[in-house]
JSON list of C-alpha atoms in Angstrom, two decimals:
[
{"chain": "A", "resi": 1, "resn": "MET", "atom": "CA", "xyz": [2.14, 24.16, -14.89]},
{"chain": "A", "resi": 2, "resn": "ASN", "atom": "CA", "xyz": [3.50, 21.66, -17.39]},
{"chain": "A", "resi": 3, "resn": "HIS", "atom": "CA", "xyz": [6.07, 18.88, -17.39]},
{"chain": "A", "resi": 4, "resn": "LYS", "atom": "CA", "xyz": [9.48, 19.95, -18.70]},
{"chain": "A", "resi": 5, "resn": "PHE", "atom": "CA", "xyz": [10.36, 16.51, -20.13]},
{"chain": "A", "resi": 6, "resn": "ARG", "atom": "CA", "xyz": [8.29, 14.37, -22.49]},
{"chain": "A", "resi": 7, "resn": "THR", "atom": "CA", "xyz": [7.86, 10.60, -22.69]},
{"chain": "A", "resi": 8, "resn": "GLY", "atom": "CA", "xyz": [10.65, 9.04, -24.77]},
{"chain": "A", "resi": 9, "resn": "GLN", "atom": "CA", "xyz": [13.08, 11.90, -24.14]},
{"chain": "A", "resi": 10, "resn": "ASN", "atom": "CA", "xyz": [16.64, 11.10, -23.03]},
{"chain": "A", "resi": 11, "resn": "VAL", "atom": "CA", "xyz": [17.77, 12.68, -19.77]},
{"chain": "A", "resi": 12, "resn": "ARG", "atom": "CA", "xyz": [20.67, 12.45, -17.35]},
{"chain": "A", "resi": 13, "resn": "LEU", "atom": "CA", "xyz": [20.57, 12.27, -13.55]},
{"chain": "A", "resi": 14, "resn": "LEU", "atom": "CA", "xyz": [22.09, 15.30, -11.88]},
{"chain": "A", "resi": 15, "resn": "GLY", "atom": "CA", "xyz": [23.63, 13.09, -9.20]},
{"chain": "A", "resi": 16, "resn": "GLY", "atom": "CA", "xyz": [23.60, 13.43, -5.44]},
{"chain": "A", "resi": 17, "resn": "ALA", "atom": "CA", "xyz": [23.17, 11.18, -2.44]},
{"chain": "A", "resi": 18, "resn": "PRO", "atom": "CA", "xyz": [19.99, 9.30, -3.45]},
{"chain": "A", "resi": 19, "resn": "TYR", "atom": "CA", "xyz": [21.63, 8.13, -6.69]},
{"chain": "A", "resi": 20, "resn": "ARG", "atom": "CA", "xyz": [25.03, 6.81, -5.58]},
{"chain": "A", "resi": 21, "resn": "GLN", "atom": "CA", "xyz": [24.16, 3.38, -6.98]},
{"chain": "A", "resi": 22, "resn": "ALA", "atom": "CA", "xyz": [22.58, 4.70, -10.19]},
{"chain": "A", "resi": 23, "resn": "ALA", "atom": "CA", "xyz": [23.94, 3.68, -13.57]},
{"chain": "A", "resi": 24, "resn": "ASP", "atom": "CA", "xyz": [25.91, 6.31, -15.44]},
{"chain": "A", "resi": 25, "resn": "GLY", "atom": "CA", "xyz": [24.70, 7.56, -18.77]},
{"chain": "A", "resi": 26, "resn": "LEU", "atom": "CA", "xyz": [21.38, 8.15, -20.39]},
{"chain": "A", "resi": 27, "resn": "TYR", "atom": "CA", "xyz": [17.92, 7.45, -19.04]},
{"chain": "A", "resi": 28, "resn": "GLU", "atom": "CA", "xyz": [14.71, 7.48, -21.03]},
{"chain": "A", "resi": 29, "resn": "VAL", "atom": "CA", "xyz": [11.57, 9.12, -19.66]},
{"chain": "A", "resi": 30, "resn": "VAL", "atom": "CA", "xyz": [9.08, 6.24, -19.52]},
{"chain": "A", "resi": 31, "resn": "ARG", "atom": "CA", "xyz": [6.14, 8.09, -17.99]},
{"chain": "A", "resi": 32, "resn": "GLN", "atom": "CA", "xyz": [5.18, 11.52, -16.68]},
{"chain": "A", "resi": 33, "resn": "LEU", "atom": "CA", "xyz": [3.83, 11.37, -13.14]},
{"chain": "A", "resi": 34, "resn": "PRO", "atom": "CA", "xyz": [1.67, 13.89, -11.27]},
{"chain": "A", "resi": 35, "resn": "TYR", "atom": "CA", "xyz": [2.94, 16.92, -9.41]},
{"chain": "A", "resi": 36, "resn": "ALA", "atom": "CA", "xyz": [3.88, 15.87, -5.87]},
{"chain": "A", "resi": 37, "resn": "GLU", "atom": "CA", "xyz": [6.19, 17.02, -3.10]},
{"chain": "A", "resi": 38, "resn": "GLY", "atom": "CA", "xyz": [6.65, 20.40, -4.77]},
{"chain": "A", "resi": 39, "resn": "ASP", "atom": "CA", "xyz": [7.83, 19.07, -8.14]},
{"chain": "A", "resi": 40, "resn": "PHE", "atom": "CA", "xyz": [6.71, 17.06, -11.18]},
{"chain": "A", "resi": 41, "resn": "GLN", "atom": "CA", "xyz": [7.89, 13.46, -11.12]},
{"chain": "A", "resi": 42, "resn": "TYR", "atom": "CA", "xyz": [8.88, 10.96, -13.81]},
{"chain": "A", "resi": 43, "resn": "ARG", "atom": "CA", "xyz": [9.57, 7.27, -14.27]},
{"chain": "A", "resi": 44, "resn": "ILE", "atom": "CA", "xyz": [12.93, 6.87, -16.01]},
{"chain": "A", "resi": 45, "resn": "LYS", "atom": "CA", "xyz": [14.78, 3.78, -17.26]},
{"chain": "A", "resi": 46, "resn": "SER", "atom": "CA", "xyz": [18.42, 3.11, -18.05]},
{"chain": "A", "resi": 47, "resn": "GLY", "atom": "CA", "xyz": [19.46, 0.43, -20.51]},
{"chain": "A", "resi": 48, "resn": "ARG", "atom": "CA", "xyz": [21.97, -0.66, -17.86]},
{"chain": "A", "resi": 49, "resn": "GLU", "atom": "CA", "xyz": [19.39, -1.38, -15.15]},
{"chain": "A", "resi": 50, "resn": "GLN", "atom": "CA", "xyz": [16.49, -3.84, -15.04]},
{"chain": "A", "resi": 51, "resn": "TYR", "atom": "CA", "xyz": [14.13, -1.51, -13.19]},
{"chain": "A", "resi": 52, "resn": "GLU", "atom": "CA", "xyz": [12.67, 1.97, -13.47]},
{"chain": "A", "resi": 53, "resn": "ARG", "atom": "CA", "xyz": [13.38, 4.86, -11.12]},
{"chain": "A", "resi": 54, "resn": "VAL", "atom": "CA", "xyz": [11.03, 7.59, -9.94]},
{"chain": "A", "resi": 55, "resn": "VAL", "atom": "CA", "xyz": [12.71, 11.00, -9.91]},
{"chain": "A", "resi": 56, "resn": "LYS", "atom": "CA", "xyz": [11.72, 14.61, -9.44]},
{"chain": "A", "resi": 57, "resn": "GLU", "atom": "CA", "xyz": [11.98, 17.04, -12.34]},
{"chain": "A", "resi": 58, "resn": "SER", "atom": "CA", "xyz": [14.69, 18.96, -10.45]},
{"chain": "A", "resi": 59, "resn": "GLU", "atom": "CA", "xyz": [16.86, 15.80, -10.32]},
{"chain": "A", "resi": 60, "resn": "ILE", "atom": "CA", "xyz": [17.26, 15.33, -14.09]},
{"chain": "A", "resi": 61, "resn": "GLU", "atom": "CA", "xyz": [18.50, 17.39, -17.01]},
{"chain": "A", "resi": 62, "resn": "THR", "atom": "CA", "xyz": [18.13, 17.37, -20.78]},
{"chain": "A", "resi": 63, "resn": "VAL", "atom": "CA", "xyz": [20.86, 15.56, -22.70]},
{"chain": "A", "resi": 64, "resn": "ARG", "atom": "CA", "xyz": [22.46, 17.98, -25.11]},
{"chain": "A", "resi": 65, "resn": "GLY", "atom": "CA", "xyz": [23.61, 16.38, -28.31]}
]
Protein backbone atom coordinates (compact mmCIF):
# COMPACT_ATOMS: atom_id res chain seq x y z
CA MET A 1 0.00 0.00 0.00
CA ASN A 2 1.24 3.47 -0.89
CA HIS A 3 0.25 7.03 -0.12
CA LYS A 4 -1.91 8.63 -2.82
CA PHE A 5 -0.61 12.18 -2.20
CA ARG A 6 3.00 13.34 -2.10
CA THR A 7 4.70 15.98 0.05
CA GLY A 8 4.33 19.44 -1.52
CA GLN A 9 1.18 18.50 -3.46
CA ASN A 10 -1.85 20.81 -3.31
CA VAL A 11 -5.08 19.23 -2.11
CA ARG A 12 -8.56 20.30 -1.08
CA LEU A 13 -10.60 19.15 1.93
CA LEU A 14 -13.71 17.22 0.96
CA GLY A 15 -15.66 18.91 3.76
CA GLY A 16 -17.89 17.43 6.41
CA ALA A 17 -18.54 17.89 10.10
CA PRO A 18 -14.95 17.79 11.43
CA TYR A 19 -13.93 20.66 9.13
CA ARG A 20 -16.68 23.25 9.63
CA GLN A 21 -14.08 25.77 10.82
CA ALA A 22 -11.51 24.90 8.15
CA ALA A 23 -10.25 27.54 5.75
CA ASP A 24 -11.54 27.31 2.20
CA GLY A 25 -9.14 26.75 -0.64
CA LEU A 26 -5.92 24.90 -1.14
CA TYR A 27 -3.87 23.00 1.38
CA GLU A 28 -0.34 21.75 0.89
CA VAL A 29 0.69 18.26 1.99
CA VAL A 30 3.44 18.92 4.54
CA ARG A 31 4.15 15.34 5.58
CA GLN A 32 2.97 11.80 4.91
CA LEU A 33 2.01 9.99 8.10
CA PRO A 34 1.71 6.25 8.76
CA TYR A 35 -1.32 4.12 8.02
CA ALA A 36 -3.69 4.31 11.00
CA GLU A 37 -7.39 3.89 11.69
CA GLY A 38 -7.91 2.17 8.34
CA ASP A 39 -6.42 4.94 6.18
CA PHE A 40 -3.18 6.77 5.40
CA GLN A 41 -2.89 10.12 7.13
CA TYR A 42 -1.26 13.44 6.21
CA ARG A 43 -0.28 16.75 7.76
CA ILE A 44 -1.67 19.56 5.61
CA LYS A 45 -1.30 23.34 5.84
CA SER A 46 -3.36 26.20 4.46
CA GLY A 47 -1.83 29.61 3.80
CA ARG A 48 -4.87 31.02 5.63
CA GLU A 49 -4.24 29.19 8.91
CA GLN A 50 -1.31 29.32 11.33
CA TYR A 51 -1.38 25.61 12.15
CA GLU A 52 -1.29 22.25 10.41
CA ARG A 53 -4.13 19.75 10.30
CA VAL A 54 -3.95 15.96 10.38
CA VAL A 55 -6.36 14.37 7.91
CA LYS A 56 -7.10 10.94 6.52
CA GLU A 57 -6.45 10.21 2.85
CA SER A 58 -10.21 9.73 2.31
CA GLU A 59 -10.85 13.32 3.52
CA ILE A 60 -8.84 15.12 0.82
CA GLU A 61 -8.78 15.24 -2.96
CA THR A 62 -6.35 16.25 -5.68
CA VAL A 63 -6.70 19.81 -6.96
CA ARG A 64 -7.32 19.70 -10.68
CA GLY A 65 -5.82 22.59 -12.55
